[in-house]
């Protein structure tokens, strides 16, 4: 792999206080209590430096450094494979989650009369591509949630002989509910039903070991919790399904003999990279790869669950502090279903008004799910939470 910025950092800081070390890599903390990672996360400093370096190279060196940029694409695929515990040949780089969902929705060999299952309340990106298959005779079965919860029994109950795929978000974008993927995948496979996971609201924060949880397809973007730029994400397609999906968007990079321009032959790569048809977002790859090194460094130093434990601890602290001023949060009673996303209401005040007031007080949040949505990251700290609570108290 390319040189790691982590090697240049003071390793005792990472060992003794990883969260302050991480916070030191987030310039946004100099101005904001940033609690909006479920919308668009701020760039980490390593990502920002990588973008600046790319721009400088592109301006002064042109394509003489293209081989270095291309190598970084391989670095990023490898890093994602390690994060997901997937095979490297199952990883492809995509511009956004919607692209990854459409790879499956448009590429799957649907037959008239087939059906697929999605929970109610999905982000539109994980609904529209499936609804778009209705013109091919595919039925979309939308299963109601229970108080914002995705209940595995309810999804499984909708399966019949014509069900092909269950598509769901790992973490709900508005509710913050984290689905039980292990149980869902195991039970779906018992009925020969495949599972697609939109992982954008959980990837990087929670450990997802695809050696243990046999998800068939997955997609996520890097601009939220992974602290990278917009326009660069990841898709995972199991090798056993590589021939199942039609590669409908092909280009020079889709084939094995990639640089044989004079005698072109449509011989698709035997890896998920076949779904990367043309020139890549080199600057985005550089930035996301740099940012992912933050996650790798903490996981290697403190274990795969350290980030999740930190986030869930901060979420509980925030809920407790808001409760002390009479604000009730919408958070699942079971910790295994919680995430970094928590919503709340301020009685008698419109969410948009509250959000603007919070921004004026230096706290960045969103309006989702009919309330104020917070997205708490591992580098956030008690000071950020106290600033939020004080701002909420003052709006009342």
Tab-separated table of C-alpha atoms in Angstrom:
chain	number	residue	atom	x	y	z
A	1	UNK	CA	0.000	0.000	0.000
A	2	UNK	CA	0.964	3.637	-0.368
A	3	UNK	CA	2.590	5.519	2.481
A	4	UNK	CA	0.304	5.885	5.481
A	5	UNK	CA	-0.085	9.298	7.077
A	6	UNK	CA	-0.549	7.484	10.413
A	7	UNK	CA	3.138	6.631	10.417
A	8	UNK	CA	3.894	10.341	10.689
A	9	UNK	CA	1.648	10.882	13.714
A	10	UNK	CA	2.652	10.622	17.367
A	11	UNK	CA	1.696	7.037	18.111
A	12	UNK	CA	1.536	7.448	21.926
A	13	UNK	CA	-1.380	9.866	21.408
A	14	UNK	CA	-3.219	7.246	19.387
A	15	UNK	CA	-2.586	4.635	22.057
A	16	UNK	CA	-3.420	6.730	25.105
A	17	UNK	CA	-6.324	8.871	23.880
A	18	UNK	CA	-7.474	7.845	20.398
A	19	UNK	CA	-10.483	10.163	20.416
A	20	UNK	CA	-8.521	13.317	21.140
A	21	UNK	CA	-5.962	12.137	18.588
A	22	UNK	CA	-8.748	11.716	16.058
A	23	UNK	CA	-10.268	15.048	17.009
A	24	UNK	CA	-6.941	16.717	16.268
A	25	UNK	CA	-7.359	15.473	12.687
A	26	UNK	CA	-10.729	17.206	12.252
A	27	UNK	CA	-10.415	20.934	11.408
A	28	UNK	CA	-14.190	21.369	11.709
A	29	UNK	CA	-13.885	21.160	15.503
A	30	UNK	CA	-12.169	24.560	15.536
A	31	UNK	CA	-15.499	26.212	14.740
A	32	UNK	CA	-18.398	23.806	15.112
A	33	UNK	CA	-19.922	21.216	17.382
A	34	UNK	CA	-20.483	19.101	14.305
A	35	UNK	CA	-23.274	16.564	14.822
A	36	UNK	CA	-24.509	16.069	11.272
A	37	UNK	CA	-22.561	13.059	10.015
A	38	UNK	CA	-25.726	11.340	8.834
A	39	UNK	CA	-26.058	14.117	6.219
A	40	UNK	CA	-22.597	15.144	4.997
A	41	UNK	CA	-19.572	14.619	7.183
A	42	UNK	CA	-16.730	17.138	7.329
A	43	UNK	CA	-13.470	16.223	5.629
A	44	UNK	CA	-10.745	14.931	7.851
A	45	UNK	CA	-7.438	16.749	7.605
A	46	UNK	CA	-5.749	13.783	5.887
A	47	UNK	CA	-8.515	13.829	3.257
A	48	UNK	CA	-8.135	17.569	2.741
A	49	UNK	CA	-4.360	17.248	2.371
A	50	UNK	CA	-4.808	14.408	-0.109
A	51	UNK	CA	-7.119	16.569	-2.223
A	52	UNK	CA	-4.661	19.442	-2.148
A	53	UNK	CA	-1.793	17.125	-3.099
A	54	UNK	CA	-3.778	15.699	-6.000
A	55	UNK	CA	-4.648	19.179	-7.269
A	56	UNK	CA	-1.012	20.234	-7.067
A	57	UNK	CA	0.128	17.115	-8.926
A	58	UNK	CA	-2.542	17.471	-11.584
A	59	UNK	CA	-1.628	21.120	-12.126
A	60	UNK	CA	2.146	20.681	-12.230
A	61	UNK	CA	2.732	17.093	-13.342
A	62	UNK	CA	-0.253	16.172	-15.497
A	63	UNK	CA	-0.590	12.480	-16.268
A	64	UNK	CA	3.045	11.709	-15.504
A	65	UNK	CA	1.869	10.662	-12.037
A	66	UNK	CA	-1.181	8.764	-13.292
A	67	UNK	CA	0.327	5.385	-12.301
A	68	UNK	CA	0.523	6.628	-8.692
A	69	UNK	CA	-3.113	7.662	-8.805
A	70	UNK	CA	-4.145	4.312	-10.258
A	71	UNK	CA	-2.215	2.492	-7.535
A	72	UNK	CA	-4.177	4.455	-4.960
A	73	UNK	CA	-7.389	3.013	-6.404
A	74	UNK	CA	-6.030	-0.436	-5.618
A	75	UNK	CA	-5.107	0.761	-2.131
A	76	UNK	CA	-8.651	1.960	-1.552
A	77	UNK	CA	-10.239	-1.264	-2.788
A	78	UNK	CA	-7.933	-3.239	-0.521
A	79	UNK	CA	-8.728	-1.014	2.451
A	80	UNK	CA	-12.457	-1.479	1.898
A	81	UNK	CA	-11.990	-5.233	1.579
A	82	UNK	CA	-10.191	-5.241	4.920
A	83	UNK	CA	-12.856	-3.076	6.548
A	84	UNK	CA	-15.611	-5.414	5.379
A	85	UNK	CA	-13.628	-8.646	5.660
A	86	UNK	CA	-14.550	-9.332	2.040
A	87	UNK	CA	-12.457	-10.541	-0.867
A	88	UNK	CA	-10.733	-7.796	-2.798
A	89	UNK	CA	-12.261	-9.050	-6.061
A	90	UNK	CA	-15.707	-8.405	-4.565
A	91	UNK	CA	-15.031	-4.667	-4.166
A	92	UNK	CA	-15.643	-1.945	-6.711
A	93	UNK	CA	-15.486	1.824	-6.365
A	94	UNK	CA	-18.607	3.810	-7.190
A	95	UNK	CA	-19.531	7.505	-7.230
A	96	UNK	CA	-22.418	7.140	-4.770
A	97	UNK	CA	-24.697	4.675	-3.011
A	98	UNK	CA	-27.423	5.090	-5.622
A	99	UNK	CA	-25.058	3.765	-8.278
A	100	UNK	CA	-24.366	0.667	-6.193
A	101	UNK	CA	-28.068	0.032	-5.665
A	102	UNK	CA	-28.745	0.392	-9.377
A	103	UNK	CA	-25.963	-2.068	-10.221
A	104	UNK	CA	-28.098	-4.699	-8.540
A	105	UNK	CA	-31.579	-3.418	-9.355
A	106	UNK	CA	-30.862	-2.978	-13.074
A	107	UNK	CA	-28.457	-5.887	-13.432
A	108	UNK	CA	-30.498	-8.613	-11.740
A	109	UNK	CA	-32.173	-11.136	-14.080
A	110	UNK	CA	-35.745	-10.359	-13.077
A	111	UNK	CA	-38.637	-12.310	-14.508
A	112	UNK	CA	-42.228	-11.044	-14.692
A	113	UNK	CA	-43.964	-12.028	-11.464
A	114	UNK	CA	-40.837	-11.775	-9.310
A	115	UNK	CA	-41.034	-9.696	-6.163
A	116	UNK	CA	-38.674	-7.985	-3.748
A	117	UNK	CA	-39.095	-6.754	-0.193
A	118	UNK	CA	-38.114	-3.401	1.331
A	119	UNK	CA	-38.997	-1.904	4.721
A	120	UNK	CA	-41.115	1.209	4.874
A	121	UNK	CA	-39.265	4.450	5.574
A	122	UNK	CA	-36.190	3.733	3.460
A	123	UNK	CA	-34.211	6.626	2.042
A	124	UNK	CA	-35.458	7.159	-1.548
A	125	UNK	CA	-32.187	5.872	-2.989
A	126	UNK	CA	-33.075	2.442	-1.656
A	127	UNK	CA	-36.630	2.592	-2.971
A	128	UNK	CA	-36.741	4.220	-6.399
A	129	UNK	CA	-34.338	1.809	-8.161
A	130	UNK	CA	-36.464	-1.124	-6.999
A	131	UNK	CA	-39.729	0.588	-7.925
A	132	UNK	CA	-38.186	1.218	-11.325
A	133	UNK	CA	-38.283	-2.546	-11.907
A	134	UNK	CA	-42.074	-2.550	-11.820
A	135	UNK	CA	-42.004	-1.856	-15.555
A	136	UNK	CA	-40.345	-5.272	-15.894
A	137	UNK	CA	-43.167	-6.962	-14.024
A	138	UNK	CA	-41.510	-6.950	-10.604
A	139	UNK	CA	-43.633	-6.383	-7.500
A	140	UNK	CA	-42.227	-4.226	-4.694
A	141	UNK	CA	-43.499	-5.258	-1.276
A	142	UNK	CA	-43.120	-2.463	1.275
A	143	UNK	CA	-43.241	-3.793	4.834
A	144	UNK	CA	-44.337	-1.387	7.602
A	145	UNK	CA	-41.937	-0.639	10.434
A	146	UNK	CA	-42.993	-0.927	14.051
A	147	UNK	CA	-42.318	2.369	15.820
A	148	UNK	CA	-39.380	2.974	13.499
A	149	UNK	CA	-38.032	-0.560	13.964
A	150	UNK	CA	-37.329	-3.015	11.146
A	151	UNK	CA	-38.569	-6.356	12.465
A	152	UNK	CA	-36.923	-9.353	10.820
A	153	UNK	CA	-39.996	-11.542	11.355
A	154	UNK	CA	-42.110	-9.062	9.393
A	155	UNK	CA	-39.738	-9.085	6.426
A	156	UNK	CA	-39.423	-12.851	6.379
A	157	UNK	CA	-43.207	-13.242	6.583
A	158	UNK	CA	-43.523	-11.543	3.174
A	159	UNK	CA	-41.352	-14.112	1.396
A	160	UNK	CA	-42.969	-16.453	-1.092
A	161	UNK	CA	-41.724	-18.569	-3.994
A	162	UNK	CA	-41.375	-15.502	-6.201
A	163	UNK	CA	-39.285	-13.395	-3.793
A	164	UNK	CA	-35.769	-12.737	-5.054
A	165	UNK	CA	-34.257	-9.968	-2.916
A	166	UNK	CA	-34.710	-8.207	0.415
A	167	UNK	CA	-33.219	-4.695	0.266
A	168	UNK	CA	-32.764	-2.652	3.418
A	169	UNK	CA	-30.657	-0.048	5.135
A	170	UNK	CA	-28.333	-1.285	7.856
A	171	UNK	CA	-29.129	1.887	9.814
A	172	UNK	CA	-32.269	3.924	9.197
A	173	UNK	CA	-31.433	7.428	8.024
A	174	UNK	CA	-34.199	9.039	10.121
A	175	UNK	CA	-34.871	6.577	12.930
A	176	UNK	CA	-31.268	5.519	13.552
A	177	UNK	CA	-32.504	1.949	14.021
A	178	UNK	CA	-29.743	-0.593	13.331
A	179	UNK	CA	-31.114	-3.767	11.784
A	180	UNK	CA	-30.169	-7.288	12.818
A	181	UNK	CA	-28.349	-8.210	9.617
A	182	UNK	CA	-27.024	-11.517	10.896
A	183	UNK	CA	-30.472	-12.919	11.622
A	184	UNK	CA	-32.023	-11.449	8.493
A	185	UNK	CA	-29.391	-12.782	6.102
A	186	UNK	CA	-29.390	-16.258	7.625
A	187	UNK	CA	-33.172	-16.545	7.482
A	188	UNK	CA	-33.474	-15.050	4.003
A	189	UNK	CA	-30.916	-17.490	2.648
A	190	UNK	CA	-32.888	-20.383	4.099
A	191	UNK	CA	-35.573	-19.394	1.580
A	192	UNK	CA	-33.037	-18.790	-1.231
A	193	UNK	CA	-33.666	-15.032	-1.047
A	194	UNK	CA	-30.743	-12.651	-1.536
A	195	UNK	CA	-30.030	-9.603	0.639
A	196	UNK	CA	-28.916	-6.155	-0.449
A	197	UNK	CA	-27.675	-3.748	2.255
A	198	UNK	CA	-27.426	0.020	2.023
A	199	UNK	CA	-24.624	0.468	4.567
A	200	UNK	CA	-24.032	4.205	4.285
A	201	UNK	CA	-25.270	5.093	7.797
A	202	UNK	CA	-23.250	2.418	9.594
A	203	UNK	CA	-20.093	1.633	7.664
A	204	UNK	CA	-16.947	2.609	9.547
A	205	UNK	CA	-18.740	3.071	12.852
A	206	UNK	CA	-19.947	-0.493	13.410
A	207	UNK	CA	-18.021	-3.639	12.678
A	208	UNK	CA	-19.412	-5.589	9.716
A	209	UNK	CA	-17.587	-8.865	9.163
A	210	UNK	CA	-18.831	-10.315	5.886
A	211	UNK	CA	-17.095	-13.601	6.671
A	212	UNK	CA	-19.744	-14.090	9.354
A	213	UNK	CA	-22.688	-12.198	7.852
A	214	UNK	CA	-23.111	-13.425	4.303
A	215	UNK	CA	-24.614	-10.295	2.732
A	216	UNK	CA	-25.013	-10.749	-1.026
A	217	UNK	CA	-24.719	-7.124	-2.153
A	218	UNK	CA	-23.746	-3.911	-0.371
A	219	UNK	CA	-23.254	-0.251	-1.220
A	220	UNK	CA	-22.188	2.827	0.706
A	221	UNK	CA	-20.843	6.303	0.115
A	222	UNK	CA	-17.799	7.843	1.751
A	223	UNK	CA	-19.069	11.365	2.430
A	224	UNK	CA	-20.940	10.718	5.660
A	225	UNK	CA	-19.445	8.750	8.550
A	226	UNK	CA	-16.275	7.872	6.619
A	227	UNK	CA	-15.347	11.590	6.498
A	228	UNK	CA	-14.433	11.589	2.825
A	229	UNK	CA	-15.576	13.727	-0.105
A	230	UNK	CA	-18.780	13.372	-2.040
A	231	UNK	CA	-18.501	11.366	-5.237
A	232	UNK	CA	-16.628	8.291	-3.984
A	233	UNK	CA	-18.067	5.154	-2.405
A	234	UNK	CA	-17.950	1.381	-2.445
A	235	UNK	CA	-20.010	-1.568	-3.605
A	236	UNK	CA	-19.547	-5.205	-2.634
A	237	UNK	CA	-20.772	-7.949	-4.956
A	238	UNK	CA	-20.166	-11.521	-3.910
A	239	UNK	CA	-18.063	-13.480	-6.380
A	240	UNK	CA	-20.803	-16.074	-6.648
A	241	UNK	CA	-23.107	-13.372	-8.014
A	242	UNK	CA	-20.645	-11.774	-10.414
A	243	UNK	CA	-22.115	-13.605	-13.402
A	244	UNK	CA	-25.665	-13.123	-12.137
A	245	UNK	CA	-25.692	-9.356	-12.602
A	246	UNK	CA	-25.687	-8.029	-16.122
A	247	UNK	CA	-22.959	-5.424	-16.525
A	248	UNK	CA	-25.096	-2.825	-18.227
A	249	UNK	CA	-22.651	0.068	-18.033
A	250	UNK	CA	-19.405	-1.052	-19.651
A	251	UNK	CA	-16.309	0.823	-20.785
A	252	UNK	CA	-12.586	0.509	-21.350
A	253	UNK	CA	-11.937	-0.308	-17.687
A	254	UNK	CA	-14.501	-3.130	-17.548
A	255	UNK	CA	-12.376	-5.653	-19.458
A	256	UNK	CA	-9.381	-7.816	-18.594
A	257	UNK	CA	-6.975	-6.396	-21.170
A	258	UNK	CA	-7.700	-2.857	-20.089
A	259	UNK	CA	-5.148	-0.968	-22.173
A	260	UNK	CA	-5.533	-2.869	-25.434
A	261	UNK	CA	-7.120	0.011	-27.301
A	262	UNK	CA	-6.022	-1.087	-30.769
A	263	UNK	CA	-7.634	-4.530	-30.644
A	264	UNK	CA	-10.511	-4.114	-28.219
A	265	UNK	CA	-12.304	-7.224	-27.005
A	266	UNK	CA	-15.307	-7.327	-24.674
A	267	UNK	CA	-13.877	-9.779	-22.162
A	268	UNK	CA	-15.136	-8.644	-18.776
A	269	UNK	CA	-12.902	-8.682	-15.730
A	270	UNK	CA	-13.487	-11.568	-13.345
A	271	UNK	CA	-13.929	-9.192	-10.463
A	272	UNK	CA	-16.342	-6.499	-9.349
A	273	UNK	CA	-14.073	-3.917	-10.992
A	274	UNK	CA	-15.936	-4.750	-14.197
A	275	UNK	CA	-18.572	-2.360	-12.822
A	276	UNK	CA	-16.070	0.534	-12.923
A	277	UNK	CA	-16.466	1.356	-16.611
A	278	UNK	CA	-14.214	4.347	-17.128
A	279	UNK	CA	-11.982	6.991	-15.632
A	280	UNK	CA	-12.131	7.088	-11.853
A	281	UNK	CA	-12.562	9.941	-9.413
A	282	UNK	CA	-8.849	10.031	-8.622
A	283	UNK	CA	-9.049	12.981	-6.255
A	284	UNK	CA	-11.956	11.427	-4.364
A	285	UNK	CA	-10.135	8.119	-4.069
A	286	UNK	CA	-7.046	9.833	-2.684
A	287	UNK	CA	-9.072	11.703	-0.083
A	288	UNK	CA	-11.233	8.762	1.002
A	289	UNK	CA	-8.250	6.444	1.267
A	290	UNK	CA	-6.489	8.973	3.491
A	291	UNK	CA	-9.544	9.361	5.708
A	292	UNK	CA	-10.053	5.610	6.033
A	293	UNK	CA	-6.579	5.370	7.538
A	294	UNK	CA	-7.960	7.122	10.632
A	295	UNK	CA	-10.452	4.300	11.074
A	296	UNK	CA	-7.834	1.625	10.405
A	297	UNK	CA	-5.434	3.150	12.915
A	298	UNK	CA	-8.010	3.187	15.737
A	299	UNK	CA	-9.287	-0.308	14.934
A	300	UNK	CA	-5.760	-1.725	14.865
A	301	UNK	CA	-4.801	-0.023	18.126
A	302	UNK	CA	-8.011	-0.560	20.105
A	303	UNK	CA	-10.015	-3.319	18.417
A	304	UNK	CA	-12.865	-3.515	15.883
A	305	UNK	CA	-15.572	-2.470	18.367
A	306	UNK	CA	-13.816	0.568	19.848
A	307	UNK	CA	-15.402	3.091	17.488
A	308	UNK	CA	-18.913	1.715	17.976
A	309	UNK	CA	-18.498	1.645	21.751
A	310	UNK	CA	-17.324	5.255	21.724
A	311	UNK	CA	-20.233	6.436	19.566
A	312	UNK	CA	-22.867	4.572	21.567
A	313	UNK	CA	-21.407	5.951	24.786
A	314	UNK	CA	-21.632	9.512	23.492
A	315	UNK	CA	-25.169	8.916	22.235
A	316	UNK	CA	-26.251	7.748	25.685
A	317	UNK	CA	-24.574	10.763	27.284
A	318	UNK	CA	-26.375	13.084	24.894
A	319	UNK	CA	-29.735	11.440	25.595
A	320	UNK	CA	-29.143	11.720	29.328
A	321	UNK	CA	-28.185	15.407	29.120
A	322	UNK	CA	-31.140	16.267	26.923
A	323	UNK	CA	-33.396	14.358	29.310
A	324	UNK	CA	-32.189	16.552	32.163
A	325	UNK	CA	-33.700	19.577	30.406
A	326	UNK	CA	-36.910	17.753	29.563
A	327	UNK	CA	-36.133	16.733	25.968
A	328	UNK	CA	-36.940	13.135	25.130
A	329	UNK	CA	-34.905	11.444	22.419
A	330	UNK	CA	-36.085	8.757	20.024
A	331	UNK	CA	-33.617	5.992	20.688
A	332	UNK	CA	-34.172	2.244	20.675
A	333	UNK	CA	-34.363	0.602	24.072
A	334	UNK	CA	-31.908	-2.107	22.980
A	335	UNK	CA	-28.292	-0.965	22.521
A	336	UNK	CA	-27.686	-3.473	19.722
A	337	UNK	CA	-30.215	-1.564	17.607
A	338	UNK	CA	-28.824	1.902	18.319
A	339	UNK	CA	-26.537	3.908	16.087
A	340	UNK	CA	-24.946	7.343	15.925
A	341	UNK	CA	-28.269	8.782	14.732
A	342	UNK	CA	-30.639	10.170	17.367
A	343	UNK	CA	-33.648	12.413	16.802
A	344	UNK	CA	-35.589	14.585	19.212
A	345	UNK	CA	-38.311	17.248	19.279
A	346	UNK	CA	-38.487	20.582	21.026
A	347	UNK	CA	-42.145	20.904	22.084
A	348	UNK	CA	-43.947	23.804	20.463
A	349	UNK	CA	-41.122	24.666	18.061
A	350	UNK	CA	-40.765	23.825	14.375
A	351	UNK	CA	-37.718	21.639	13.617
A	352	UNK	CA	-36.443	24.040	10.948
A	353	UNK	CA	-36.556	26.929	13.418
A	354	UNK	CA	-34.732	24.880	16.041
A	355	UNK	CA	-32.100	23.778	13.546
A	356	UNK	CA	-31.343	27.335	12.507
A	357	UNK	CA	-31.058	28.409	16.127
A	358	UNK	CA	-28.654	25.547	16.828
A	359	UNK	CA	-26.519	26.482	13.847
A	360	UNK	CA	-26.460	30.066	15.079
A	361	UNK	CA	-25.143	28.656	18.369
A	362	UNK	CA	-22.410	26.649	16.611
A	363	UNK	CA	-24.136	23.245	16.513
A	364	UNK	CA	-24.656	21.525	13.147
A	365	UNK	CA	-27.668	19.170	12.905
A	366	UNK	CA	-30.389	18.269	10.381
A	367	UNK	CA	-34.169	18.047	10.196
A	368	UNK	CA	-35.269	14.484	9.492
A	369	UNK	CA	-38.056	12.197	10.593
A	370	UNK	CA	-40.198	15.093	11.716
A	371	UNK	CA	-37.661	16.304	14.275
A	372	UNK	CA	-34.049	17.301	14.866
A	373	UNK	CA	-31.598	14.619	13.803
A	374	UNK	CA	-28.138	14.371	15.310
A	375	UNK	CA	-25.341	12.185	13.986
A	376	UNK	CA	-22.656	11.676	16.647
A	377	UNK	CA	-19.165	10.546	15.625
A	378	UNK	CA	-16.283	9.060	17.591
A	379	UNK	CA	-14.220	12.272	17.532
A	380	UNK	CA	-17.063	14.259	19.090
A	381	UNK	CA	-16.727	14.816	22.818
A	382	UNK	CA	-18.637	15.894	25.916
A	383	UNK	CA	-17.983	19.548	25.114
A	384	UNK	CA	-19.824	19.168	21.796
A	385	UNK	CA	-22.759	17.550	23.565
A	386	UNK	CA	-22.905	20.206	26.253
A	387	UNK	CA	-22.868	22.910	23.589
A	388	UNK	CA	-25.830	21.201	21.912
A	389	UNK	CA	-27.772	20.872	25.151
A	390	UNK	CA	-27.170	24.512	26.066
A	391	UNK	CA	-28.318	25.614	22.598
A	392	UNK	CA	-31.475	23.482	22.843
A	393	UNK	CA	-32.225	24.883	26.284
A	394	UNK	CA	-31.878	28.431	25.002
A	395	UNK	CA	-34.310	27.914	22.112
A	396	UNK	CA	-37.116	27.061	24.459
